[in-house]
Short mmCIF file of C-alpha atoms in Angstrom, two decimals:
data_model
loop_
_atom_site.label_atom_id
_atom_site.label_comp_id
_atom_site.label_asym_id
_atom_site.label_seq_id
_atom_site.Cartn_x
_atom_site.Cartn_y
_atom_site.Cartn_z
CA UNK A 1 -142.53 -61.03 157.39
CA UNK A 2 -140.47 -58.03 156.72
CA UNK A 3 -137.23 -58.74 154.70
CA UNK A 4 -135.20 -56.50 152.29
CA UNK A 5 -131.99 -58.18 149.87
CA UNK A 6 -129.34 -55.85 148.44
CA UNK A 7 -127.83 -56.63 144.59
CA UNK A 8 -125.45 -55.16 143.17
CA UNK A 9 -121.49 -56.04 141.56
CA UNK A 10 -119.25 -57.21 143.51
CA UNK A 11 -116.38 -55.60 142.18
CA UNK A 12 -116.02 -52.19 140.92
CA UNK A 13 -113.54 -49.96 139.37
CA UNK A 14 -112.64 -46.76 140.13
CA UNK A 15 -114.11 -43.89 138.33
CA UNK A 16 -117.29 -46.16 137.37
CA UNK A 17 -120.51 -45.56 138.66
CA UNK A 18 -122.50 -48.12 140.89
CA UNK A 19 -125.76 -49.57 141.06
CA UNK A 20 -127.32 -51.24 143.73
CA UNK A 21 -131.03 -52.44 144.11
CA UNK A 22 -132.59 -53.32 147.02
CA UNK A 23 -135.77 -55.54 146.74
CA UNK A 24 -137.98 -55.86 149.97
CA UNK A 25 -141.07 -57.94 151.10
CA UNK A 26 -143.44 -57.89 153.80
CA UNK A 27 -144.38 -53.89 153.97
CA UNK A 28 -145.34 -51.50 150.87
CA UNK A 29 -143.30 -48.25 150.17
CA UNK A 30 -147.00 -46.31 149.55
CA UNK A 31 -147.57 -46.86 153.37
CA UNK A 32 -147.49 -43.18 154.67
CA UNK A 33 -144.43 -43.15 157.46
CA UNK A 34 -142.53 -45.70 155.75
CA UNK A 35 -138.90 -44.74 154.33
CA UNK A 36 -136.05 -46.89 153.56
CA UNK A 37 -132.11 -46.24 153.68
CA UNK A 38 -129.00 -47.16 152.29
CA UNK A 39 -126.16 -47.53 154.54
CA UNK A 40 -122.41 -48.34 154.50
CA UNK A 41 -119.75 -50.23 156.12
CA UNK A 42 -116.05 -49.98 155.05
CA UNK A 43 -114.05 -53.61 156.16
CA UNK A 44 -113.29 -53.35 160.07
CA UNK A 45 -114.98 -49.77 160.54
CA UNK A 46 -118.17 -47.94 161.24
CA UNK A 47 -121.67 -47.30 160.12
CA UNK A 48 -121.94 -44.65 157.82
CA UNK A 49 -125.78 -43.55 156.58
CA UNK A 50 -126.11 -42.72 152.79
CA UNK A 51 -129.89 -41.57 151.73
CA UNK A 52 -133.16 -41.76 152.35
CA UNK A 53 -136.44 -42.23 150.11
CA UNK A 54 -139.66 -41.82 151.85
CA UNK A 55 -143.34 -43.01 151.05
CA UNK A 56 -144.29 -39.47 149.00
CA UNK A 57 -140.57 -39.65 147.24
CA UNK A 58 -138.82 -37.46 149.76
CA UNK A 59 -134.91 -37.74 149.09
CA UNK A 60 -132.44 -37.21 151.68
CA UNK A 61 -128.54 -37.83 151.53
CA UNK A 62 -125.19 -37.71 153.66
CA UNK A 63 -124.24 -33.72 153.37
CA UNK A 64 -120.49 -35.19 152.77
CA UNK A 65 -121.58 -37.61 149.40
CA UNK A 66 -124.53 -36.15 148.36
CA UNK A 67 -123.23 -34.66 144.86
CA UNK A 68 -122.43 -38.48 143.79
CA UNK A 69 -125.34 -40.31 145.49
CA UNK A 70 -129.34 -40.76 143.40
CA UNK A 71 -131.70 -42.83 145.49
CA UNK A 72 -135.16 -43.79 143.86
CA UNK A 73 -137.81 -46.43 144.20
CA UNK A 74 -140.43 -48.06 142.32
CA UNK A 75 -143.45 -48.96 144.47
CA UNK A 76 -145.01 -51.27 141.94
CA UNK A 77 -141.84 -53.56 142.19
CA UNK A 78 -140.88 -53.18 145.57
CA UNK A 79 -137.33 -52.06 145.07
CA UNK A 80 -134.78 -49.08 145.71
CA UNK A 81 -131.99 -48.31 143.79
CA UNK A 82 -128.74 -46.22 145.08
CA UNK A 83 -126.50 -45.12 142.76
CA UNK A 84 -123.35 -43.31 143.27
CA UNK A 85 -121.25 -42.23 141.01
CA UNK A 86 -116.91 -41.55 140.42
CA UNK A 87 -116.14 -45.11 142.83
CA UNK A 88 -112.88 -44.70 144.97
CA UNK A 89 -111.33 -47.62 146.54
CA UNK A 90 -112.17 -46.06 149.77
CA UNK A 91 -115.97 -46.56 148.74
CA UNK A 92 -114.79 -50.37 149.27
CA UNK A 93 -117.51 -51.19 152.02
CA UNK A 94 -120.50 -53.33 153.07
CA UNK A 95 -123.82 -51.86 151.59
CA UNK A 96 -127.05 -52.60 153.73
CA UNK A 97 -130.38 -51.36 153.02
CA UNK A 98 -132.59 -50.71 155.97
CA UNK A 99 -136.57 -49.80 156.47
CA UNK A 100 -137.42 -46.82 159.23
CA UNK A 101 -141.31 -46.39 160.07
CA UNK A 102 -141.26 -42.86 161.19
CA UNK A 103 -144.72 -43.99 163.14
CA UNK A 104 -142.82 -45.99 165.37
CA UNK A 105 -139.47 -44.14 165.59
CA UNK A 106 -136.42 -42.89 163.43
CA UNK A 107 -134.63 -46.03 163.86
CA UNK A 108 -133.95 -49.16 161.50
CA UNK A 109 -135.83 -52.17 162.65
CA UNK A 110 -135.59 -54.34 159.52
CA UNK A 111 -131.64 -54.44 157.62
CA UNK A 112 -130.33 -56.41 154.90
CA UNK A 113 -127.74 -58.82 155.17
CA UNK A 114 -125.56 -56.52 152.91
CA UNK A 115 -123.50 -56.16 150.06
CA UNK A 116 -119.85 -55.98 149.78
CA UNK A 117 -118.74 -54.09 146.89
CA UNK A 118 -115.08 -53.83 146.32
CA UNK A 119 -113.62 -50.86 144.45
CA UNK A 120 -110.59 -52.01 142.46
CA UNK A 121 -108.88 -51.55 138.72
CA UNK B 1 -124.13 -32.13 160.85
CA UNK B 2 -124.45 -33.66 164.47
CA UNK B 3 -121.58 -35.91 165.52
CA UNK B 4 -121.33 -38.98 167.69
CA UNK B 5 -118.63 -39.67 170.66
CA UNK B 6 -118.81 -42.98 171.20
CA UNK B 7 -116.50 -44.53 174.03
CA UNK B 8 -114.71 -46.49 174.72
CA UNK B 9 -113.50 -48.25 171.32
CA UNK B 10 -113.14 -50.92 172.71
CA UNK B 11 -114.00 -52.91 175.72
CA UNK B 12 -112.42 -56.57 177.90
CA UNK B 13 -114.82 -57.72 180.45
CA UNK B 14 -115.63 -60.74 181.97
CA UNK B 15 -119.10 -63.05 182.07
CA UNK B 16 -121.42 -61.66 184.61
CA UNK B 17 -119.74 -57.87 184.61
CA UNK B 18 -122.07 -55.01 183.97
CA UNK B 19 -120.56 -53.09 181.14
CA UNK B 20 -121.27 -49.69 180.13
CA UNK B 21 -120.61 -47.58 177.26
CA UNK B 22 -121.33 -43.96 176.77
CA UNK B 23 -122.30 -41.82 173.26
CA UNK B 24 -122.69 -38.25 173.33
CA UNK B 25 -124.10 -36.12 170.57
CA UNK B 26 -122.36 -32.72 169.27
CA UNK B 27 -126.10 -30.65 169.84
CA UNK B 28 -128.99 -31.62 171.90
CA UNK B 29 -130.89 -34.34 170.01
CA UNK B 30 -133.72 -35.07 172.64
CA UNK B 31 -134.32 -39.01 172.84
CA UNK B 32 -133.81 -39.63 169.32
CA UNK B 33 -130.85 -41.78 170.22
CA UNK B 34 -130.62 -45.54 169.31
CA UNK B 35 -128.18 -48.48 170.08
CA UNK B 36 -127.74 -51.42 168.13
CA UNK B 37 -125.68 -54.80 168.30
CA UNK B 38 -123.40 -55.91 165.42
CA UNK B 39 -122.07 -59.32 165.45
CA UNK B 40 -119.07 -60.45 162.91
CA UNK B 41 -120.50 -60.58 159.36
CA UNK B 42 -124.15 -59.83 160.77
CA UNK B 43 -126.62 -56.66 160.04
CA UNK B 44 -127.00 -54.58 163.07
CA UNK B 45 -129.57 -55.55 165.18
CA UNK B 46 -131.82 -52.94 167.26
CA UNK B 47 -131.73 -53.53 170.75
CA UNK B 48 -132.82 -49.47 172.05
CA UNK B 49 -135.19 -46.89 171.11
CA UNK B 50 -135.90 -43.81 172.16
CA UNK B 51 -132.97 -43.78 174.52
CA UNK B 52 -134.14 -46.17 176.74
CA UNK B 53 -136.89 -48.14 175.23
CA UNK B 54 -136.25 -52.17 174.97
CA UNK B 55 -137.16 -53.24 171.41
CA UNK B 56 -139.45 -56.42 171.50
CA UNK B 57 -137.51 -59.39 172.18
CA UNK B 58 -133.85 -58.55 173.37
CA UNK B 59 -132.91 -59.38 176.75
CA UNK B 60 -133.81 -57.34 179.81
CA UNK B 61 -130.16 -57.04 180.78
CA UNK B 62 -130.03 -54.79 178.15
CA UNK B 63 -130.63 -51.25 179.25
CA UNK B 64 -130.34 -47.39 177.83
CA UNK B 65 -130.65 -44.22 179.71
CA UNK B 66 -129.95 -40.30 178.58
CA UNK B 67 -131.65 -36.98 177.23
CA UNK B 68 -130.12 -34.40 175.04
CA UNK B 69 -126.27 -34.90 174.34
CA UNK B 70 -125.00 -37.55 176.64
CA UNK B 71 -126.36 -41.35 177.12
CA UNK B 72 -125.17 -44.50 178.27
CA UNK B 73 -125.95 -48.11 177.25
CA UNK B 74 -125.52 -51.03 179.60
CA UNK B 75 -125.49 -54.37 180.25
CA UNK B 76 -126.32 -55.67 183.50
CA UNK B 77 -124.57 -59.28 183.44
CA UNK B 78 -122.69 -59.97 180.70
CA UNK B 79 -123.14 -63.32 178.70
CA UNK B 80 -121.07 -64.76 176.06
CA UNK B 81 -123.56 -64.54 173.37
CA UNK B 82 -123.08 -60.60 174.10
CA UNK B 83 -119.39 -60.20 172.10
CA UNK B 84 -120.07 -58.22 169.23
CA UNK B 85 -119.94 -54.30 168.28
CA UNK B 86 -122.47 -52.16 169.64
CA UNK B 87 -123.31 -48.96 167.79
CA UNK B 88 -125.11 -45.99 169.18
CA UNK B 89 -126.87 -43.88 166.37
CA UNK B 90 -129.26 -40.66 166.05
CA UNK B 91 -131.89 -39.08 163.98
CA UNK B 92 -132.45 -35.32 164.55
CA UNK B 93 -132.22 -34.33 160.99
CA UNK B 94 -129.96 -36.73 159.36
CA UNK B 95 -128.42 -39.68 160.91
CA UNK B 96 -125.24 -40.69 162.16
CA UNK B 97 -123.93 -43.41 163.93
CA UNK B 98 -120.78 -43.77 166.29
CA UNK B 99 -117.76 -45.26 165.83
CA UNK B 100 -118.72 -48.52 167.63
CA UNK B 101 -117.53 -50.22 171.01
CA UNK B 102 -115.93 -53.09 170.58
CA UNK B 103 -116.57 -56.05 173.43
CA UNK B 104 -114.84 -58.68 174.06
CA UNK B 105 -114.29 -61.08 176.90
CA UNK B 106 -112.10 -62.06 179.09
#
């Protein structure tokens, strides 16, 4: 069974940097194809992708936050750790984790339930 | 970066309607387009892939269609478990999502 937990604080304040961990089960990040991603959700508004860490350690991130965002994993614990860095109270948001099996498709079949992380002195 | 038009923002219908709602990409994307449900306070849940591909387990009166820049997501008879925000989203190089469709009933 495929699940994946974000952790993190759940307050913040501005100018710090943030750390959040997400810890999966069911499915190994070694498995050629298999990626996961961080994505965000401000209160009341959209979906906004972060990054990407693939299988062989590929890194991708959102052209608009990619100076303040460092995704990384480590395999032997089965975890993946975003961190961005100079928090804004507009980073206030939701912060799910999701798995994409390029194999199958470039979509996200397995999500979090999320994070909320609240950016506030 | 490719951009999403989703519309409308939001949507009234009532139980038994066949809704529609339309995303349409900023550069040809082929059929890596993808729609997903979002309840209050849930993770989004895939319902499409591939454009018009029904992920295992959601309802047949769930349906996609589209190639390129412009698709459409429908439901054929809408049922009350069906309020929630539905998302479309695409992977050519980098993903993006658009800005949702709210539904609601009537």
């Amino acid at each position: 069974q495929v699940t994946l937990r974000e952790s993190g604080p759940a307050l913040v304040k501005p100018t710090q940097t943030l750390t959040l961990t997400c810890t999966f089960a069911g499915f190994s990040l070694s498995t050629p194809g298999m990626c996961v991603s961080w994505i965000r959700q401000p209160p009341g508004k959209a979906l906004e992708w972060l990054a990407r860490i693939d299988w062989d350690d590929d890194k991708y991130y959102s052209t608009s936050l990619k100076t303040r965002l460092t995704i990384s994993k480590d395999t032997s614990k089965n975890q993946v750790v975003l961190t961005m860095t100079n928090m804004d109270p507009v980073d206030t948001a939701t912060y799910y984790c999701a798995r994409i099996f390029t194999p199958q498709g470039r979509y996200f079949d397995y999500w979090g339930q999320g994070t909320l992380v609240t950016v506030s002195s | 970066d490719i951009q999403m038009t989703q519309s409308p923002s939001s949507l009234s219908a009532s139980v038994g309607d066949r809704v529609t709602i339309t995303c349409q990409a900023s550069q040809d994307i082929n059929n890596y387009l993808y729609w997903y449900q979002q309840r209050p306070g849930k993770a989004p849940k895939l319902l499409i892939y591939d454009a018009s591909k029904l992920e295992t387990g959601v309802p047949s009166r769930f349906s996609g269609s589209g190639f390129g820049t412009d698709f459409t997501f429908a439901i054929s008879s809408l049922q009350p478990e069906d309020i929630a925000t539905y998302y479309c989203q695409q992977y050519d190089n980098l993903p993006s999502f658009g800005q949702g469709t709210r539904l609601e009933i009537k």
